[in-house]
Short mmCIF file of C-alpha atoms in Angstrom, two decimals:
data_model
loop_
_atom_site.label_atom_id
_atom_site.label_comp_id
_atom_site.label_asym_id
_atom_site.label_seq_id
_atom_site.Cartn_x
_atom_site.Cartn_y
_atom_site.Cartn_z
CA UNK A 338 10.95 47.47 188.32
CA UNK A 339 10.95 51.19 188.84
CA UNK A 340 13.01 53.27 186.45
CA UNK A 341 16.68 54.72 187.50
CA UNK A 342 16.57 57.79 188.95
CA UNK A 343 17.18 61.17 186.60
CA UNK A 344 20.26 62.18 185.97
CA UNK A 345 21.08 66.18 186.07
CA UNK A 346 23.60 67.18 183.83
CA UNK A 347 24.45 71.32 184.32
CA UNK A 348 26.33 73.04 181.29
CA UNK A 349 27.47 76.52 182.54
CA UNK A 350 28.61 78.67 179.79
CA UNK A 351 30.54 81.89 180.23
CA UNK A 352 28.39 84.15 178.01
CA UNK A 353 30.37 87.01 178.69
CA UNK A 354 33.76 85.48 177.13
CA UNK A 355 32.79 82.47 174.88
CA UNK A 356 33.89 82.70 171.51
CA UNK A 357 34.32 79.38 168.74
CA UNK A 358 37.94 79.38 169.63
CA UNK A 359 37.85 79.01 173.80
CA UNK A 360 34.49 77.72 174.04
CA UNK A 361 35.48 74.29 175.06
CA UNK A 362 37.10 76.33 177.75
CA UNK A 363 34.15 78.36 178.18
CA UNK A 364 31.19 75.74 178.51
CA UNK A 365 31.51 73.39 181.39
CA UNK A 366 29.63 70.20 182.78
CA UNK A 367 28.65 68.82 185.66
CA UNK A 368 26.24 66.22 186.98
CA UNK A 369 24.87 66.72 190.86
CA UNK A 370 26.38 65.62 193.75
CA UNK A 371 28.92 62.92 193.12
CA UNK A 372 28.88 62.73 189.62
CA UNK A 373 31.74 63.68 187.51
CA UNK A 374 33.01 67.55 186.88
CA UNK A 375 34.43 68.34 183.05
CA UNK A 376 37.95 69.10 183.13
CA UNK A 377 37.09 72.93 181.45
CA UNK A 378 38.63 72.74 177.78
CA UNK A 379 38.23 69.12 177.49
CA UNK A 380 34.55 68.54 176.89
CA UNK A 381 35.40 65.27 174.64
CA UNK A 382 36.18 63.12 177.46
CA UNK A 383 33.25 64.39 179.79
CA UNK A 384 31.24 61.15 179.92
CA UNK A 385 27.55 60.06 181.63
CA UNK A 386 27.16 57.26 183.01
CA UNK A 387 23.97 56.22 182.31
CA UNK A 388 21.52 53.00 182.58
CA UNK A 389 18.64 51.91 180.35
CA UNK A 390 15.40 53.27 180.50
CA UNK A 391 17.05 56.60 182.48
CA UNK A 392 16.19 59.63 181.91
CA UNK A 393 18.56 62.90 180.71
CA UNK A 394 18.12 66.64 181.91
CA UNK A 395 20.21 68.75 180.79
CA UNK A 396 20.09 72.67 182.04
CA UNK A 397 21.62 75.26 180.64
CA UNK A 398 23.43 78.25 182.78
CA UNK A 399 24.98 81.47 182.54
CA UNK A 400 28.28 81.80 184.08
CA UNK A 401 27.38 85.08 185.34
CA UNK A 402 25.22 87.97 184.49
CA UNK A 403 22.23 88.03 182.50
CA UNK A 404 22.57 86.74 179.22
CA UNK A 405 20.07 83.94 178.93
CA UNK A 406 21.08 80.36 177.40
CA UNK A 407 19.02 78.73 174.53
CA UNK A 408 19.36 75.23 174.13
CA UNK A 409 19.16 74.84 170.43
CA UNK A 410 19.51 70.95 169.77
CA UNK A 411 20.58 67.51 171.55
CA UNK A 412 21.83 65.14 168.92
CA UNK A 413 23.84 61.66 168.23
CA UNK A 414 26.86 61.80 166.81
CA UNK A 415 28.78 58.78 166.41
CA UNK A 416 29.33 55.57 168.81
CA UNK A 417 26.43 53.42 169.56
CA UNK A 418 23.08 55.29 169.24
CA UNK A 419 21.92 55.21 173.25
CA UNK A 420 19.40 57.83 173.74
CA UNK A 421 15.30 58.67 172.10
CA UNK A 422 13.20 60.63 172.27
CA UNK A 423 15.56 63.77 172.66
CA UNK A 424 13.74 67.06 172.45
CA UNK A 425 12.93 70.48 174.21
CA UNK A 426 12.15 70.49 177.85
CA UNK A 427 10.11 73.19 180.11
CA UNK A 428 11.92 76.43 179.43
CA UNK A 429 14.81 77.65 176.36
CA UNK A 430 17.41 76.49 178.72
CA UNK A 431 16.20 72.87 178.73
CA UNK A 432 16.72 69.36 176.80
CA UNK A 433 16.22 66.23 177.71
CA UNK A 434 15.95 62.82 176.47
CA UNK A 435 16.11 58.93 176.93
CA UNK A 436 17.82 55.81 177.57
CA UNK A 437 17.07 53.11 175.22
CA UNK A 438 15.69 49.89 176.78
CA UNK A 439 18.40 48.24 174.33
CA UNK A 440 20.64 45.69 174.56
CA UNK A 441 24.20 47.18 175.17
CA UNK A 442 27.25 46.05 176.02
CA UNK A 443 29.13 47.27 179.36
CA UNK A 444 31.00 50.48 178.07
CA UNK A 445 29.51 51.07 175.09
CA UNK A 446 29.68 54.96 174.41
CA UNK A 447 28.14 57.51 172.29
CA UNK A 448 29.18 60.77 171.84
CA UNK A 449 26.54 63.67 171.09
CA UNK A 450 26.35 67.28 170.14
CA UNK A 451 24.81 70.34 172.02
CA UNK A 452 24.17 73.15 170.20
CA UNK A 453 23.96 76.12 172.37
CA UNK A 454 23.08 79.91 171.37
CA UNK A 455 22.86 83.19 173.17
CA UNK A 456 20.66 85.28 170.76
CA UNK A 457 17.32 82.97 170.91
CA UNK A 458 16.12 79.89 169.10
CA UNK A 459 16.62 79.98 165.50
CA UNK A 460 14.95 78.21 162.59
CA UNK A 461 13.98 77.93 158.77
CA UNK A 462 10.71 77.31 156.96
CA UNK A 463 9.74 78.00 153.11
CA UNK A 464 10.84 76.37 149.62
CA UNK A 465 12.99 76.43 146.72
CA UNK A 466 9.84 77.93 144.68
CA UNK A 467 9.97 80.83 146.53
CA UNK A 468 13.30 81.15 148.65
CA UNK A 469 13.45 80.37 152.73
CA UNK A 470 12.31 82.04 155.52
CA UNK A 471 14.22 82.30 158.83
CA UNK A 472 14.12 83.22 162.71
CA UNK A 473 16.12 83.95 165.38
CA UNK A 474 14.80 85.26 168.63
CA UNK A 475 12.10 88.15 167.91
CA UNK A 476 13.59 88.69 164.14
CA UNK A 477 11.98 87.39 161.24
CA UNK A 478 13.50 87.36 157.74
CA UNK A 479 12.93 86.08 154.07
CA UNK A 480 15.19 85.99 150.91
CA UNK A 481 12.72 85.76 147.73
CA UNK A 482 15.08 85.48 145.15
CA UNK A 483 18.69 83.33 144.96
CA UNK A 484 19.46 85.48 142.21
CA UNK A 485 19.36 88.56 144.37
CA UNK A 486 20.35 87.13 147.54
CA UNK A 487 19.30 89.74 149.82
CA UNK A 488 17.79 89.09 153.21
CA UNK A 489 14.62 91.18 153.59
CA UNK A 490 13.67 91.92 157.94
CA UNK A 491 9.80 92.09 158.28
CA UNK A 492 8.58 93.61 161.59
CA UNK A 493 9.52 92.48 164.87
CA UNK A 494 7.51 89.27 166.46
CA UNK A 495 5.56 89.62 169.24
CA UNK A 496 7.23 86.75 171.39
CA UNK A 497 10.56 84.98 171.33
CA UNK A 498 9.94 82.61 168.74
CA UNK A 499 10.18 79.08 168.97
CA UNK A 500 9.41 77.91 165.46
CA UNK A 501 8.08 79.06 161.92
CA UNK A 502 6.49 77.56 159.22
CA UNK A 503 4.85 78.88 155.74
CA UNK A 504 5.64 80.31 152.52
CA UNK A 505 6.93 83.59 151.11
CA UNK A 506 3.99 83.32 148.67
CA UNK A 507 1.39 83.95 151.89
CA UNK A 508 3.62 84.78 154.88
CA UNK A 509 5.62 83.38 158.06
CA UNK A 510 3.04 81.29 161.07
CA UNK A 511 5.31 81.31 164.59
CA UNK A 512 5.00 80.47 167.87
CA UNK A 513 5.89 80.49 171.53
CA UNK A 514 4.52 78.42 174.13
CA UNK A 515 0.72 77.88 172.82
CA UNK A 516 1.14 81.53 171.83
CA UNK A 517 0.92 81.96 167.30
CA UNK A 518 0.82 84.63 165.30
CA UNK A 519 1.21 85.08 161.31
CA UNK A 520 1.86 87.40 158.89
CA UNK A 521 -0.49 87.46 156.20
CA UNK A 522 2.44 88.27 153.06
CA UNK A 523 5.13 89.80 154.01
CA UNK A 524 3.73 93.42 152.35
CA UNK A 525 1.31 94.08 155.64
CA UNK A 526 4.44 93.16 157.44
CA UNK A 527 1.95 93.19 160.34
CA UNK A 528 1.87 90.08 163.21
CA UNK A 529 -1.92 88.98 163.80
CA UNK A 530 -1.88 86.61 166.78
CA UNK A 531 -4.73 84.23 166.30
CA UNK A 532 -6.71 81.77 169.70
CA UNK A 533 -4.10 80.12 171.22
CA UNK A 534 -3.17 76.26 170.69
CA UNK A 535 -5.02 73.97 173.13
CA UNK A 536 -1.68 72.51 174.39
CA UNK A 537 2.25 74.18 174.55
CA UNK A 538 3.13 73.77 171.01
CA UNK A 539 6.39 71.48 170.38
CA UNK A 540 6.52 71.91 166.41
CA UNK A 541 4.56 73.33 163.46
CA UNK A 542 3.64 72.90 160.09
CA UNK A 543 1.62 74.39 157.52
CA UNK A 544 1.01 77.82 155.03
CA UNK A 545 -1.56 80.59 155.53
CA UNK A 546 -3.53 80.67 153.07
CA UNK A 547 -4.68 76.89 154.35
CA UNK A 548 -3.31 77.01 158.30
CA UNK A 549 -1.65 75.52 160.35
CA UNK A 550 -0.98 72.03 162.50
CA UNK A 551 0.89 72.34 165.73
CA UNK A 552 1.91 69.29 168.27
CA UNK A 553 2.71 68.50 171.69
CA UNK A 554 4.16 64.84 172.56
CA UNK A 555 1.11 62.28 170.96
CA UNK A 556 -1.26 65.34 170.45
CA UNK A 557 -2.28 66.78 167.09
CA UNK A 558 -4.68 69.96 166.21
CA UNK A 559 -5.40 72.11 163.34
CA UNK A 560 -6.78 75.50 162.80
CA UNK A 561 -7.88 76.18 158.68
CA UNK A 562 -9.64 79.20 158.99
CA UNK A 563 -8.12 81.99 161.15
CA UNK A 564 -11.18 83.98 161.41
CA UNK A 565 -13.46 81.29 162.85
CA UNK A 566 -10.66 80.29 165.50
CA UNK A 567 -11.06 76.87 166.08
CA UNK A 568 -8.64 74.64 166.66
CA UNK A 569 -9.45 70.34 166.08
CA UNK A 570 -8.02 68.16 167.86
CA UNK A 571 -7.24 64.94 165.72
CA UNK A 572 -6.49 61.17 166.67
CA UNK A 573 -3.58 60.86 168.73
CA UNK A 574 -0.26 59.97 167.37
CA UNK A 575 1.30 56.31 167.50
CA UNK A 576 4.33 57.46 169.02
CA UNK A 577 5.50 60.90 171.19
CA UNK A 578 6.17 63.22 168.19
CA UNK A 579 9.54 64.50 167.44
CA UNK A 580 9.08 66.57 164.12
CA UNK A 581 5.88 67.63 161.90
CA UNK A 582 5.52 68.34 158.32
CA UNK A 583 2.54 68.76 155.81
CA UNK A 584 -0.42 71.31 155.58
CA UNK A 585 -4.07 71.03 155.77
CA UNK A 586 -4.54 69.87 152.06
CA UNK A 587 -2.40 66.32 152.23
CA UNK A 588 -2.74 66.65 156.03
CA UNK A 589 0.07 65.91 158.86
CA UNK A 590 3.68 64.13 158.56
CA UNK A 591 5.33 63.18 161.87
CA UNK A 592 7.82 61.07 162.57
CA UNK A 593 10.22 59.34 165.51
CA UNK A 594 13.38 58.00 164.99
CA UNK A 595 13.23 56.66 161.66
CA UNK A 596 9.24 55.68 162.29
CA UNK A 597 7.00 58.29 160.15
CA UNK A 598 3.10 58.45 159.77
CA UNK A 599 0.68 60.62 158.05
CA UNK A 600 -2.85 61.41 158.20
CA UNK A 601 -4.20 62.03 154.38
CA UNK A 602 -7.87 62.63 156.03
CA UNK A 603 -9.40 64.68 159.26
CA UNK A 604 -12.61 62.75 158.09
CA UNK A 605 -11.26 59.29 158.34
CA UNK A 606 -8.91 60.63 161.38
CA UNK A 607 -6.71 57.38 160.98
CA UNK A 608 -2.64 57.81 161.06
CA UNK A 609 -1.07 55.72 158.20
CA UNK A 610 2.12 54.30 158.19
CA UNK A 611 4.87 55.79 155.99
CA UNK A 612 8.41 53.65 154.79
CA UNK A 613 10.78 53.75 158.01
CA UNK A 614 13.42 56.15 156.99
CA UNK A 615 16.84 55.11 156.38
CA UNK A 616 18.11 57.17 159.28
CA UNK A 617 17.29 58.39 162.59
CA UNK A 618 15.31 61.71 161.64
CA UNK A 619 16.39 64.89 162.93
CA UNK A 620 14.38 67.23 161.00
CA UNK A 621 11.78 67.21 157.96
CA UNK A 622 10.39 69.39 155.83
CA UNK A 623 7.58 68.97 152.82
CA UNK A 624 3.75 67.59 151.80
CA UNK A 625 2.41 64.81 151.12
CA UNK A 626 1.73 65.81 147.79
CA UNK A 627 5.09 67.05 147.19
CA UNK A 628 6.84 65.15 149.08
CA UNK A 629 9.13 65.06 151.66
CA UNK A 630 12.91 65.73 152.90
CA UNK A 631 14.96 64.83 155.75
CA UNK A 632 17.85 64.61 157.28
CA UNK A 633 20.12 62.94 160.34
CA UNK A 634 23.36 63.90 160.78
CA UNK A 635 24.68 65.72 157.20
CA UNK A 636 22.87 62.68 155.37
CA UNK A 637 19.75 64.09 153.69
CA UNK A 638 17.07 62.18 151.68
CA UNK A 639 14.22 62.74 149.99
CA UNK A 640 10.98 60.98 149.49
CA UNK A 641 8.50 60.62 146.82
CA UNK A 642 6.01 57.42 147.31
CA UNK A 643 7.50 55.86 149.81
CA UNK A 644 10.91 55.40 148.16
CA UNK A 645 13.83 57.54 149.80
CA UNK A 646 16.15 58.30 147.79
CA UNK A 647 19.84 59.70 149.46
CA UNK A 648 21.17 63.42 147.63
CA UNK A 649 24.68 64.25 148.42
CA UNK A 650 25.68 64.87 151.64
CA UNK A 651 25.06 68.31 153.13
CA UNK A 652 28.39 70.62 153.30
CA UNK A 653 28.44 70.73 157.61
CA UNK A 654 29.26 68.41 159.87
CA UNK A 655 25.95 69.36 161.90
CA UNK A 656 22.55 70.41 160.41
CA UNK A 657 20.36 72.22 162.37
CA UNK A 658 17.58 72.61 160.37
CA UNK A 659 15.87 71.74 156.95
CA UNK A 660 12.95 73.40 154.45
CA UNK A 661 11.49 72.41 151.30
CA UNK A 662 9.91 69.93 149.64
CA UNK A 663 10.96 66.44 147.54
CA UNK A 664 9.83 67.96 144.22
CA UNK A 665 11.83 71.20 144.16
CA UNK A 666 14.19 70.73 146.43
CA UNK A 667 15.74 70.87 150.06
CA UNK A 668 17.24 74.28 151.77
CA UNK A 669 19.55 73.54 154.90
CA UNK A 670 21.26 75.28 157.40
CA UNK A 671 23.98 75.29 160.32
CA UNK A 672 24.46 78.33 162.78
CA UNK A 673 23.81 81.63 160.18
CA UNK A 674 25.20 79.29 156.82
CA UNK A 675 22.31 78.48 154.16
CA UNK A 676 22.78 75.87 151.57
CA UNK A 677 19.97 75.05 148.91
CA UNK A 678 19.83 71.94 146.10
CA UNK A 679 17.32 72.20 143.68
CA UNK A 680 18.56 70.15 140.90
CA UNK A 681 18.79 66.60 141.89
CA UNK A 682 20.53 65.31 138.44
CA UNK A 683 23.49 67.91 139.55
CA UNK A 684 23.21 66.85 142.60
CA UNK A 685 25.23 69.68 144.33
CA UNK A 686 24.34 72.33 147.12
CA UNK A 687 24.46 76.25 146.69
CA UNK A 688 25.45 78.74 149.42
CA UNK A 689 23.36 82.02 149.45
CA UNK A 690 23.83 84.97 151.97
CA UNK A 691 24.89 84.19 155.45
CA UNK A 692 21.84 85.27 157.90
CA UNK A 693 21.19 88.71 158.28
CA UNK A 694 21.71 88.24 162.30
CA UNK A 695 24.53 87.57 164.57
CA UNK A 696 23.19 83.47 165.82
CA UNK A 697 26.10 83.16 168.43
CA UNK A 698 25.82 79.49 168.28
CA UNK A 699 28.22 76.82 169.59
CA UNK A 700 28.37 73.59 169.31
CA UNK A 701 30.18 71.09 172.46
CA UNK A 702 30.81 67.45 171.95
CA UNK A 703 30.73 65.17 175.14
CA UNK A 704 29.91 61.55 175.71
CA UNK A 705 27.84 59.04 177.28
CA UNK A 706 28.80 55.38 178.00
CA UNK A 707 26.78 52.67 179.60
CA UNK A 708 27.18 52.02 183.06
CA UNK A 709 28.86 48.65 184.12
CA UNK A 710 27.07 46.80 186.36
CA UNK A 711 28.67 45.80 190.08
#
């Protein structure tokens, strides 16, 4: 039996106007012809209908004029857990996901959260040894000292960037597209842009002084030496990707859903299978040698061996991103708010200075529900 045909969903945001107290009045859905129109200021009650296996496109659009729309993340919220496999689609203005092949109950309903933004993608990489790194659009900055807590802007990327990884120690890695460039320490605070990725890179992982692993749905390459340019092309994944960690020393982490593998060995080119995680993953950070961190929802974890172990649970209602390792600690954040923990006996998070950019980032709450069947 054939799979259900796509469903469309359009959010139209009026970039000219929004602001975090009329944007349920500024972003509105709809879904093609015949499906159902938000009510504008009521996004809570603007619900799907959708049917298993179906698949979920949602486009974002400016109201009017030119100000583009970045989709920054699709994610569950509460209610029955109905979609996978929820990432990125062709173009900034894109998401999409999945209907679970599951067995549901007529009316069963869960309700998700878009994050939207109107200044670029933005992102975090780096470690409690050495303070974070962050992005948004073409602007890269680093903070090397919680002490200090002073935001330090290297030079502008060459691209709109679509993720980071690395270490203050040896520099920022980004990239856009199969487009990636690094900064070799932030002192040359010079962008080097090395062969391009043999696929559209969906995440990355990795440090400089090592380089870097990138990944595209199943696919997996690695470039250690920047000078030779080659990138290698390891075993397929088990599953379609949705999140990378690890460097070239302990190798790859991925994971999907709460499923996560790792590949200790380009020589033995075998995936391994890691503890299922004790929620549905939404972003993770770390080596295999030091370990790992996740989170899903504001629930983080960390994992040492196998064994995850729940810290307290982070200070925002939605995460958007995570850094740092099991051993020293993880470093979150939610539109331009950082939070570190690097002390698991206190067990308590630390705010440092807000980002040193204006994120713009929204977050809209609307539903799904199963459709009943006639």
């Amino acid at each position: 039996m054939s799979n259900p045909t796509p469903i469309n969903i359009t959010v139209t945001v009026d970039t000219d106007n929004i602001t975090e107290e009329n944007k349920n009045y500024a972003v509105v859905f709809s879904q093609g012809l015949g499906g159902p129109i938000e009510q504008p200021g009521h996004p809570e009650n603007y619900t799907s209908q959708v049917e298993k296996n179906q698949n979920i496109i949602w486009t974002a659009v400016p109201l009017s004029g030119n100000t583009e729309v970045f989709f920054q993340d699709v994610k569950h919220k509460s209610g029955k857990e109905i979609m996978q496999t929820i990432k990125r689609g062709d173009g900034h203005n894109v998401f999409t996901a999945k209907i679970k092949n599951g067995n549901f109950n007529p009316d069963d309903e869960e309700k998700y959260s878009i994050t939207i933004g109107l200044n670029g993608y933005e992102g975090i990489a780096g470690s409690n040894e050495n303070g974070p790194m962050v992005y948004l659009g073409k602007t890269v900055a680093y903070m090397d000292s919680y002490q200090d807590n002073v935001w330090h802007v290297v030079a502008e990327a060459p691209f709109e960037i679509e993720g980071i990884a690395g270490y203050n120690t040896s520099g920022a890695i980004i990239y856009s597209g199969n487009r990636v460039a690094y900064m070799n320490g932030f002192a040359s605070n010079q962008w080097v842009e090395i062969n391009p990725a043999p696929f559209p890179i969906q995440g990355i992982t990795g440090e400089n002084s090592r380089g870097v692993i990138v990944y595209n749905g199943s696919r997996v390459a690695y470039i250690d030496n920047y000078n030779q340019g080659i990138w290698v092309e390891v075993a397929n994944a088990p599953f379609d990707i949705e999140g990378i960690a690890g460097d070239n020393l302990g190798g790859p982490i991925v994971y999907a859903g709460n499923k996560v593998q790792c590949m200790m060995s380009y020589n033995d080119n075998r995936w391994q299978y890691i503890t299922d995680a004790p929620v549905e993953i939404e972003g993770i950070s770390g080596t295999y040698r030091n370990g790992t961190v996740i989170y899903g929802g504001n629930k983080v974890y960390r994992s040492n061996d196998g064994i995850w172990t729940a810290v307290a649970n982070a200070p925002y209602d939605s995460v958007e991103g995570i850094a740092g390792n099991s051993v020293r600690g993880p470093i979150i954040f939610s539109g331009p708010q950082l939070q570190y923990m690097s002390n698991y006996n206190e067990n308590a998070w630390h705010s440092v200075a807000a980002m040193p950019f204006s994120t713009r980032t929204f977050i809209i709450d609307p539903k799904l529900q199963i459709r009943q069947k006639t």
